Amino acid sequence: MSETLRIGFVPEHFSTPLHFAQKHYALSASLLPYPSGTGHMVQALQAGEIDVGVGLTEGWIAALGKAQTTSTDVGFKVVGTYVETPLCWAISTGAKRRIDGVGGLKGKKMGVSRVGSGSYVMGFVLADQQGWLDPTSSSAPFEVVPLNTFANLRLAVNDSTADFFMWEHFTSKRYYDNGSIKRIGEIYTPWSSWKIVAKNILLSSSSSDPNSSKLTPELEELLESINKGVRHFEANQEEAVKYISTELDYSEDDAREWLKTVRFSQDVRGVDKGVVEKTVEVLTKAGVLEGAVDAKSMIGLNRSEAVKWI
């Protein structure tokens, strides 16, 4: 373990409180960007490249659940809730493609960043909602085309390498506005959208004291710094808009509109067991997870336990 913790994050508008935590509150960690998303951070955690990840709920739960079904240790657990609101996934195709709605996507080529990423998982949630999953068939509802980055996905739907892809609405919107890609639908996550995970080494061993923290002091300090970043974000919305519209790939108008839709956790420490169970339920129904999966074992800190040491 390095002296300075390493946090993997997606360099999008949702990362603004992390930036503020580092800029204003001496966040005791290095921020390492992973523009290709949660699936890449799963690999980075397992490779020892990062210690903590801030990513999409469905990506973390899918990785943890698949590890259980193969009796492997993925090496991390969910320790925090970063964003309380669901995520709006926009469904996009090429600007001149003759695909005008979700109904015609069955059997098409779905571009994803990585297998197991949020863009992959939500495709199967969409297929479940549309009634395209046949439990008696071995055929998948889509051909999956891994393309790593958002830029590659945009190119792929225009050159027909892929027929459609799914990405967060406001991150996609600039490219609708400039005519690069076309929006054909949307789908919301049935769960709060962003969670924080940490490597198992940052979880304290069990103690005879039932009120003792389950996190190491360095992880507790890190999460409290993120809390301060969130509070700064909420109290300084104009600073947030300026950062998002000058340092990230968003217009000022889109940054302001996004602020109306998002609600960060007042205390990022801990995760609700019910949210994890709901995610497991939906991912199992969608065919992303198979077999019995224990939601409780995915959690490094329950919110009910976090209250004890606020």
mmCIF file of C-alpha atoms in Angstrom:
data_model
loop_
_atom_site.group_PDB
_atom_site.id
_atom_site.type_symbol
_atom_site.label_atom_id
_atom_site.label_comp_id
_atom_site.label_asym_id
_atom_site.label_seq_id
_atom_site.Cartn_x
_atom_site.Cartn_y
_atom_site.Cartn_z
ATOM 1 C CA MET A 1 0.000 0.000 0.000
ATOM 2 C CA SER A 2 1.385 3.362 -1.000
ATOM 3 C CA GLU A 3 1.500 6.182 1.524
ATOM 4 C CA THR A 4 -0.886 8.258 -0.597
ATOM 5 C CA LEU A 5 -4.092 6.500 -1.565
ATOM 6 C CA ARG A 6 -4.992 6.436 -5.241
ATOM 7 C CA ILE A 7 -8.588 7.142 -6.283
ATOM 8 C CA GLY A 8 -9.835 6.090 -9.682
ATOM 9 C CA PHE A 9 -12.624 8.285 -11.050
ATOM 10 C CA VAL A 10 -14.416 9.133 -14.281
ATOM 11 C CA PRO A 11 -13.409 12.664 -15.401
ATOM 12 C CA GLU A 12 -16.951 13.885 -15.987
ATOM 13 C CA HIS A 13 -19.199 16.447 -14.254
ATOM 14 C CA PHE A 14 -19.923 14.034 -11.391
ATOM 15 C CA SER A 15 -16.261 14.276 -10.371
ATOM 16 C CA THR A 16 -16.555 17.956 -9.390
ATOM 17 C CA PRO A 17 -16.825 17.339 -5.592
ATOM 18 C CA LEU A 18 -13.654 15.220 -5.804
ATOM 19 C CA HIS A 19 -11.859 18.128 -7.463
ATOM 20 C CA PHE A 20 -13.084 20.462 -4.717
ATOM 21 C CA ALA A 21 -12.035 18.003 -2.005
ATOM 22 C CA GLN A 22 -8.515 18.010 -3.416
ATOM 23 C CA LYS A 23 -8.353 21.752 -4.122
ATOM 24 C CA HIS A 24 -9.874 23.078 -0.884
ATOM 25 C CA TYR A 25 -9.674 20.320 1.746
ATOM 26 C CA ALA A 26 -6.352 18.509 1.290
ATOM 27 C CA LEU A 27 -7.828 15.244 0.057
ATOM 28 C CA SER A 28 -5.262 12.650 1.134
ATOM 29 C CA ALA A 29 -5.214 10.850 -2.193
ATOM 30 C CA SER A 30 -4.086 11.053 -5.794
ATOM 31 C CA LEU A 31 -6.907 11.384 -8.320
ATOM 32 C CA LEU A 32 -6.376 9.136 -11.347
ATOM 33 C CA PRO A 33 -8.792 9.592 -14.279
ATOM 34 C CA TYR A 34 -10.392 6.611 -16.025
ATOM 35 C CA PRO A 35 -12.371 8.085 -18.936
ATOM 36 C CA SER A 36 -13.336 4.621 -20.153
ATOM 37 C CA GLY A 37 -15.344 4.077 -16.990
ATOM 38 C CA THR A 38 -16.108 1.668 -14.182
ATOM 39 C CA GLY A 39 -15.144 -1.509 -16.023
ATOM 40 C CA HIS A 40 -11.617 -0.177 -16.455
ATOM 41 C CA MET A 41 -11.440 0.732 -12.760
ATOM 42 C CA VAL A 42 -12.407 -2.830 -11.819
ATOM 43 C CA GLN A 43 -9.346 -4.011 -13.738
ATOM 44 C CA ALA A 44 -7.199 -1.287 -12.153
ATOM 45 C CA LEU A 45 -8.248 -2.297 -8.630
ATOM 46 C CA GLN A 46 -7.401 -5.913 -9.327
ATOM 47 C CA ALA A 47 -4.061 -4.922 -10.858
ATOM 48 C CA GLY A 48 -3.142 -2.830 -7.800
ATOM 49 C CA GLU A 49 -3.119 0.422 -9.791
ATOM 50 C CA ILE A 50 -5.705 2.167 -7.583
ATOM 51 C CA ASP A 51 -6.919 1.709 -3.999
ATOM 52 C CA VAL A 52 -10.357 3.337 -4.170
ATOM 53 C CA GLY A 53 -12.812 3.708 -7.031
ATOM 54 C CA VAL A 54 -15.707 6.125 -7.549
ATOM 55 C CA GLY A 55 -17.896 4.622 -10.232
ATOM 56 C CA LEU A 56 -21.275 3.365 -11.335
ATOM 57 C CA THR A 57 -23.299 1.145 -9.029
ATOM 58 C CA GLU A 58 -24.133 -1.409 -11.723
ATOM 59 C CA GLY A 59 -20.499 -1.830 -12.762
ATOM 60 C CA TRP A 60 -19.297 -2.514 -9.217
ATOM 61 C CA ILE A 61 -22.156 -4.887 -8.369
ATOM 62 C CA ALA A 62 -21.793 -6.786 -11.641
ATOM 63 C CA ALA A 63 -18.076 -7.334 -10.970
ATOM 64 C CA LEU A 64 -18.640 -8.392 -7.361
ATOM 65 C CA GLY A 65 -21.481 -10.730 -8.300
ATOM 66 C CA LYS A 66 -19.588 -12.405 -11.130
ATOM 67 C CA ALA A 67 -16.621 -12.940 -8.824
ATOM 68 C CA GLN A 68 -18.900 -14.747 -6.372
ATOM 69 C CA THR A 69 -20.289 -17.074 -9.014
ATOM 70 C CA THR A 70 -16.759 -18.066 -10.036
ATOM 71 C CA SER A 71 -15.546 -18.347 -6.420
ATOM 72 C CA THR A 72 -12.896 -15.680 -6.901
ATOM 73 C CA ASP A 73 -11.982 -12.700 -4.735
ATOM 74 C CA VAL A 74 -12.398 -9.481 -6.682
ATOM 75 C CA GLY A 75 -10.387 -7.701 -3.986
ATOM 76 C CA PHE A 76 -12.691 -4.810 -3.053
ATOM 77 C CA LYS A 77 -16.024 -3.997 -1.421
ATOM 78 C CA VAL A 78 -18.554 -1.173 -1.559
ATOM 79 C CA VAL A 79 -17.917 1.316 1.254
ATOM 80 C CA GLY A 80 -19.752 4.478 0.248
ATOM 81 C CA THR A 81 -22.638 6.132 -1.586
ATOM 82 C CA TYR A 82 -21.506 9.077 -3.718
ATOM 83 C CA VAL A 83 -24.671 10.058 -5.611
ATOM 84 C CA GLU A 84 -28.242 9.453 -4.428
ATOM 85 C CA THR A 85 -30.068 10.149 -7.709
ATOM 86 C CA PRO A 86 -30.391 7.664 -10.596
ATOM 87 C CA LEU A 87 -28.384 8.084 -13.790
ATOM 88 C CA CYS A 88 -30.007 8.902 -17.118
ATOM 89 C CA TRP A 89 -28.365 6.801 -19.820
ATOM 90 C CA ALA A 90 -28.940 8.315 -23.273
ATOM 91 C CA ILE A 91 -29.168 5.829 -26.138
ATOM 92 C CA SER A 92 -27.342 7.057 -29.243
ATOM 93 C CA THR A 93 -26.722 6.089 -32.841
ATOM 94 C CA GLY A 94 -24.932 7.686 -35.781
ATOM 95 C CA ALA A 95 -26.110 11.075 -36.974
ATOM 96 C CA LYS A 96 -27.236 9.732 -40.381
ATOM 97 C CA ARG A 97 -28.178 6.204 -39.369
ATOM 98 C CA ARG A 98 -31.730 5.078 -40.116
ATOM 99 C CA ILE A 99 -32.418 4.004 -36.558
ATOM 100 C CA ASP A 100 -35.103 6.136 -35.013
ATOM 101 C CA GLY A 101 -36.086 4.421 -31.774
ATOM 102 C CA VAL A 102 -35.319 1.770 -29.205
ATOM 103 C CA GLY A 103 -37.770 -0.740 -30.659
ATOM 104 C CA GLY A 104 -35.475 -1.672 -33.549
ATOM 105 C CA LEU A 105 -32.333 -2.338 -31.515
ATOM 106 C CA LYS A 106 -32.831 -6.050 -30.812
ATOM 107 C CA GLY A 107 -30.138 -8.049 -32.575
ATOM 108 C CA LYS A 108 -28.103 -4.930 -33.375
ATOM 109 C CA LYS A 109 -24.449 -4.252 -32.511
ATOM 110 C CA MET A 110 -24.194 -2.552 -29.102
ATOM 111 C CA GLY A 111 -21.037 -0.538 -28.512
ATOM 112 C CA VAL A 112 -19.726 -0.642 -24.925
ATOM 113 C CA SER A 113 -16.608 0.658 -23.225
ATOM 114 C CA ARG A 114 -15.784 -2.743 -21.691
ATOM 115 C CA VAL A 115 -17.612 -5.956 -20.942
ATOM 116 C CA GLY A 116 -18.902 -5.511 -17.383
ATOM 117 C CA SER A 117 -18.966 -1.713 -17.565
ATOM 118 C CA GLY A 118 -22.068 0.373 -16.939
ATOM 119 C CA SER A 119 -22.583 0.826 -20.682
ATOM 120 C CA TYR A 120 -22.604 -2.973 -21.019
ATOM 121 C CA VAL A 121 -24.759 -3.744 -17.991
ATOM 122 C CA MET A 122 -27.445 -1.175 -18.821
ATOM 123 C CA GLY A 123 -27.839 -2.635 -22.301
ATOM 124 C CA PHE A 124 -29.115 -5.824 -20.716
ATOM 125 C CA VAL A 125 -31.328 -3.907 -18.310
ATOM 126 C CA LEU A 126 -32.806 -2.250 -21.415
ATOM 127 C CA ALA A 127 -33.265 -5.646 -23.060
ATOM 128 C CA ASP A 128 -35.072 -6.893 -19.967
ATOM 129 C CA GLN A 129 -37.391 -3.862 -19.961
ATOM 130 C CA GLN A 130 -38.127 -4.409 -23.648
ATOM 131 C CA GLY A 131 -38.849 -8.131 -23.187
ATOM 132 C CA TRP A 132 -35.970 -9.236 -25.383
ATOM 133 C CA LEU A 133 -34.396 -11.716 -22.972
ATOM 134 C CA ASP A 134 -35.336 -15.316 -23.739
ATOM 135 C CA PRO A 135 -34.278 -17.648 -20.884
ATOM 136 C CA THR A 136 -34.674 -20.658 -23.182
ATOM 137 C CA SER A 137 -32.253 -19.285 -25.775
ATOM 138 C CA SER A 138 -28.468 -19.010 -25.682
ATOM 139 C CA SER A 139 -28.583 -16.053 -28.067
ATOM 140 C CA ALA A 140 -27.827 -12.618 -26.626
ATOM 141 C CA PRO A 141 -30.173 -9.716 -27.459
ATOM 142 C CA PHE A 142 -27.238 -7.780 -28.963
ATOM 143 C CA GLU A 143 -23.824 -8.335 -30.462
ATOM 144 C CA VAL A 144 -21.490 -6.620 -27.989
ATOM 145 C CA VAL A 145 -18.659 -4.500 -29.431
ATOM 146 C CA PRO A 146 -16.106 -3.305 -26.794
ATOM 147 C CA LEU A 147 -14.600 0.042 -27.851
ATOM 148 C CA ASN A 148 -12.975 1.432 -24.664
ATOM 149 C CA THR A 149 -13.676 5.157 -24.921
ATOM 150 C CA PHE A 150 -16.589 7.524 -25.450
ATOM 151 C CA ALA A 151 -14.789 8.991 -28.473
ATOM 152 C CA ASN A 152 -14.473 5.535 -30.041
ATOM 153 C CA LEU A 153 -18.159 4.863 -29.409
ATOM 154 C CA ARG A 154 -19.168 8.054 -31.200
ATOM 155 C CA LEU A 155 -17.027 7.140 -34.193
ATOM 156 C CA ALA A 156 -18.299 3.568 -34.242
ATOM 157 C CA VAL A 157 -21.998 4.406 -34.592
ATOM 158 C CA ASN A 158 -21.177 6.655 -37.533
ATOM 159 C CA ASP A 159 -19.009 4.136 -39.407
ATOM 160 C CA SER A 160 -21.330 1.207 -38.537
ATOM 161 C CA THR A 161 -18.796 -0.633 -36.382
ATOM 162 C CA ALA A 162 -21.623 -0.432 -33.820
ATOM 163 C CA ASP A 163 -25.292 0.432 -34.230
ATOM 164 C CA PHE A 164 -25.904 2.119 -30.889
ATOM 165 C CA PHE A 165 -24.381 2.791 -27.487
ATOM 166 C CA MET A 166 -25.447 4.096 -24.090
ATOM 167 C CA TRP A 167 -23.741 6.912 -22.177
ATOM 168 C CA GLU A 168 -24.738 9.512 -19.573
ATOM 169 C CA HIS A 169 -27.167 12.117 -20.950
ATOM 170 C CA PHE A 170 -25.279 15.369 -20.312
ATOM 171 C CA THR A 171 -21.962 13.896 -21.434
ATOM 172 C CA SER A 172 -23.666 12.921 -24.704
ATOM 173 C CA LYS A 173 -25.668 16.123 -25.179
ATOM 174 C CA ARG A 174 -22.892 18.281 -26.627
ATOM 175 C CA TYR A 175 -22.564 15.759 -29.469
ATOM 176 C CA TYR A 176 -26.304 15.834 -30.176
ATOM 177 C CA ASP A 177 -26.116 19.614 -30.292
ATOM 178 C CA ASN A 178 -23.240 19.622 -32.796
ATOM 179 C CA GLY A 179 -24.791 16.901 -34.946
ATOM 180 C CA SER A 180 -22.132 14.220 -34.346
ATOM 181 C CA ILE A 181 -24.554 11.592 -33.050
ATOM 182 C CA LYS A 182 -28.330 11.133 -32.771
ATOM 183 C CA ARG A 183 -30.363 10.446 -29.629
ATOM 184 C CA ILE A 184 -32.935 7.663 -29.974
ATOM 185 C CA GLY A 185 -33.984 7.039 -26.375
ATOM 186 C CA GLU A 186 -33.033 6.911 -22.726
ATOM 187 C CA ILE A 187 -33.153 4.634 -19.702
ATOM 188 C CA TYR A 188 -32.743 5.444 -16.005
ATOM 189 C CA THR A 189 -30.948 3.230 -13.517
ATOM 190 C CA PRO A 190 -33.375 1.633 -11.026
ATOM 191 C CA TRP A 191 -30.872 2.482 -8.255
ATOM 192 C CA SER A 192 -28.778 5.359 -6.910
ATOM 193 C CA SER A 193 -26.105 5.809 -9.488
ATOM 194 C CA TRP A 194 -22.602 6.171 -8.018
ATOM 195 C CA LYS A 195 -20.850 4.185 -5.292
ATOM 196 C CA ILE A 196 -17.401 4.190 -3.716
ATOM 197 C CA VAL A 197 -15.420 0.969 -3.424
ATOM 198 C CA ALA A 198 -12.180 0.270 -1.599
ATOM 199 C CA LYS A 199 -9.632 -2.512 -1.654
ATOM 200 C CA ASN A 200 -10.045 -5.062 1.113
ATOM 201 C CA ILE A 201 -6.752 -3.993 2.691
ATOM 202 C CA LEU A 202 -8.462 -0.707 3.640
ATOM 203 C CA LEU A 203 -11.118 -2.543 5.644
ATOM 204 C CA SER A 204 -10.234 -3.174 9.276
ATOM 205 C CA SER A 205 -10.237 -6.746 10.530
ATOM 206 C CA SER A 206 -13.129 -7.784 12.732
ATOM 207 C CA SER A 207 -13.042 -6.561 16.306
ATOM 208 C CA SER A 208 -14.627 -7.676 19.549
ATOM 209 C CA ASP A 209 -15.976 -4.132 19.892
ATOM 210 C CA PRO A 210 -19.271 -4.009 17.945
ATOM 211 C CA ASN A 211 -19.071 -0.212 17.690
ATOM 212 C CA SER A 212 -15.616 -0.109 16.158
ATOM 213 C CA SER A 213 -15.128 1.240 12.632
ATOM 214 C CA LYS A 214 -14.827 -1.261 9.798
ATOM 215 C CA LEU A 215 -12.597 1.101 7.839
ATOM 216 C CA THR A 216 -8.961 1.955 8.366
ATOM 217 C CA PRO A 217 -8.247 5.501 9.617
ATOM 218 C CA GLU A 218 -6.790 6.561 6.249
ATOM 219 C CA LEU A 219 -9.977 5.506 4.444
ATOM 220 C CA GLU A 220 -12.160 7.251 7.053
ATOM 221 C CA GLU A 221 -10.146 10.436 6.508
ATOM 222 C CA LEU A 222 -10.484 10.137 2.742
ATOM 223 C CA LEU A 223 -14.266 9.741 2.897
ATOM 224 C CA GLU A 224 -14.603 12.720 5.224
ATOM 225 C CA SER A 225 -12.593 14.832 2.754
ATOM 226 C CA ILE A 226 -15.026 13.804 0.011
ATOM 227 C CA ASN A 227 -17.893 14.862 2.304
ATOM 228 C CA LYS A 228 -16.274 18.292 2.579
ATOM 229 C CA GLY A 229 -15.936 18.419 -1.210
ATOM 230 C CA VAL A 230 -19.646 17.646 -1.587
ATOM 231 C CA ARG A 231 -20.598 20.360 0.898
ATOM 232 C CA HIS A 232 -18.385 22.863 -0.950
ATOM 233 C CA PHE A 233 -20.000 21.846 -4.237
ATOM 234 C CA GLU A 234 -23.471 22.497 -2.846
ATOM 235 C CA ALA A 235 -22.501 25.854 -1.316
ATOM 236 C CA ASN A 236 -20.597 27.120 -4.372
ATOM 237 C CA GLN A 237 -22.683 26.296 -7.429
ATOM 238 C CA GLU A 238 -21.178 29.067 -9.568
ATOM 239 C CA GLU A 239 -17.692 27.721 -8.920
ATOM 240 C CA ALA A 240 -18.995 24.295 -9.938
ATOM 241 C CA VAL A 241 -20.467 25.640 -13.181
ATOM 242 C CA LYS A 242 -17.218 27.420 -14.037
ATOM 243 C CA TYR A 243 -15.144 24.292 -13.411
ATOM 244 C CA ILE A 244 -17.464 22.004 -15.375
ATOM 245 C CA SER A 245 -17.766 24.371 -18.341
ATOM 246 C CA THR A 246 -14.080 25.288 -18.590
ATOM 247 C CA GLU A 247 -12.199 22.178 -17.464
ATOM 248 C CA LEU A 248 -14.610 19.455 -18.593
ATOM 249 C CA ASP A 249 -16.478 18.804 -21.838
ATOM 250 C CA TYR A 250 -19.757 20.612 -21.083
ATOM 251 C CA SER A 251 -21.397 23.910 -21.960
ATOM 252 C CA GLU A 252 -22.329 26.349 -19.211
ATOM 253 C CA ASP A 253 -26.040 25.838 -19.950
ATOM 254 C CA ASP A 254 -25.723 22.056 -19.706
ATOM 255 C CA ALA A 255 -23.774 22.347 -16.466
ATOM 256 C CA ARG A 256 -26.578 24.425 -14.961
ATOM 257 C CA GLU A 257 -29.241 22.003 -16.177
ATOM 258 C CA TRP A 258 -27.331 19.044 -14.730
ATOM 259 C CA LEU A 259 -27.147 20.747 -11.336
ATOM 260 C CA LYS A 260 -30.956 20.673 -11.222
ATOM 261 C CA THR A 261 -30.997 16.882 -11.619
ATOM 262 C CA VAL A 262 -28.247 15.608 -9.322
ATOM 263 C CA ARG A 263 -28.193 15.018 -5.571
ATOM 264 C CA PHE A 264 -24.960 13.938 -3.910
ATOM 265 C CA SER A 265 -24.932 12.098 -0.584
ATOM 266 C CA GLN A 266 -24.816 14.302 2.496
ATOM 267 C CA ASP A 267 -22.575 11.632 4.013
ATOM 268 C CA VAL A 268 -20.831 9.351 1.536
ATOM 269 C CA ARG A 269 -19.894 6.795 4.190
ATOM 270 C CA GLY A 270 -21.678 3.455 3.951
ATOM 271 C CA VAL A 271 -24.163 1.873 1.554
ATOM 272 C CA ASP A 272 -27.780 0.785 1.974
ATOM 273 C CA LYS A 273 -28.080 -2.987 1.822
ATOM 274 C CA GLY A 274 -31.474 -2.614 0.126
ATOM 275 C CA VAL A 275 -29.916 -0.713 -2.795
ATOM 276 C CA VAL A 276 -27.337 -3.458 -3.326
ATOM 277 C CA GLU A 277 -30.025 -6.141 -3.114
ATOM 278 C CA LYS A 278 -32.190 -4.271 -5.641
ATOM 279 C CA THR A 279 -29.252 -3.960 -8.027
ATOM 280 C CA VAL A 280 -28.469 -7.676 -7.705
ATOM 281 C CA GLU A 281 -32.146 -8.497 -8.326
ATOM 282 C CA VAL A 282 -32.357 -6.418 -11.511
ATOM 283 C CA LEU A 283 -28.980 -7.600 -12.848
ATOM 284 C CA THR A 284 -29.942 -11.219 -12.222
ATOM 285 C CA LYS A 285 -33.263 -10.767 -14.023
ATOM 286 C CA ALA A 286 -31.418 -9.072 -16.892
ATOM 287 C CA GLY A 287 -29.047 -12.022 -17.197
ATOM 288 C CA VAL A 288 -25.934 -10.068 -16.217
ATOM 289 C CA LEU A 289 -25.584 -12.164 -13.046
ATOM 290 C CA GLU A 290 -26.323 -15.870 -12.838
ATOM 291 C CA GLY A 291 -26.787 -18.128 -9.838
ATOM 292 C CA ALA A 292 -27.054 -17.275 -6.171
ATOM 293 C CA VAL A 293 -25.370 -13.995 -5.219
ATOM 294 C CA ASP A 294 -24.948 -12.712 -1.658
ATOM 295 C CA ALA A 295 -25.478 -8.945 -1.588
ATOM 296 C CA LYS A 296 -24.388 -8.601 2.035
ATOM 297 C CA SER A 297 -20.870 -9.855 1.347
ATOM 298 C CA MET A 298 -20.347 -7.094 -1.231
ATOM 299 C CA ILE A 299 -20.654 -4.382 1.425
ATOM 300 C CA GLY A 300 -17.638 -3.135 3.351
ATOM 301 C CA LEU A 301 -19.670 -0.665 5.412
ATOM 302 C CA ASN A 302 -23.434 -0.545 5.936
ATOM 303 C CA ARG A 303 -24.941 2.898 6.347
ATOM 304 C CA SER A 304 -26.470 1.791 9.647
ATOM 305 C CA GLU A 305 -22.964 1.009 10.888
ATOM 306 C CA ALA A 306 -21.528 4.252 9.506
ATOM 307 C CA VAL A 307 -23.915 6.244 11.707
ATOM 308 C CA LYS A 308 -22.138 4.890 14.775
ATOM 309 C CA TRP A 309 -18.959 6.780 13.974
ATOM 310 C CA ILE A 310 -20.217 10.017 12.447
#
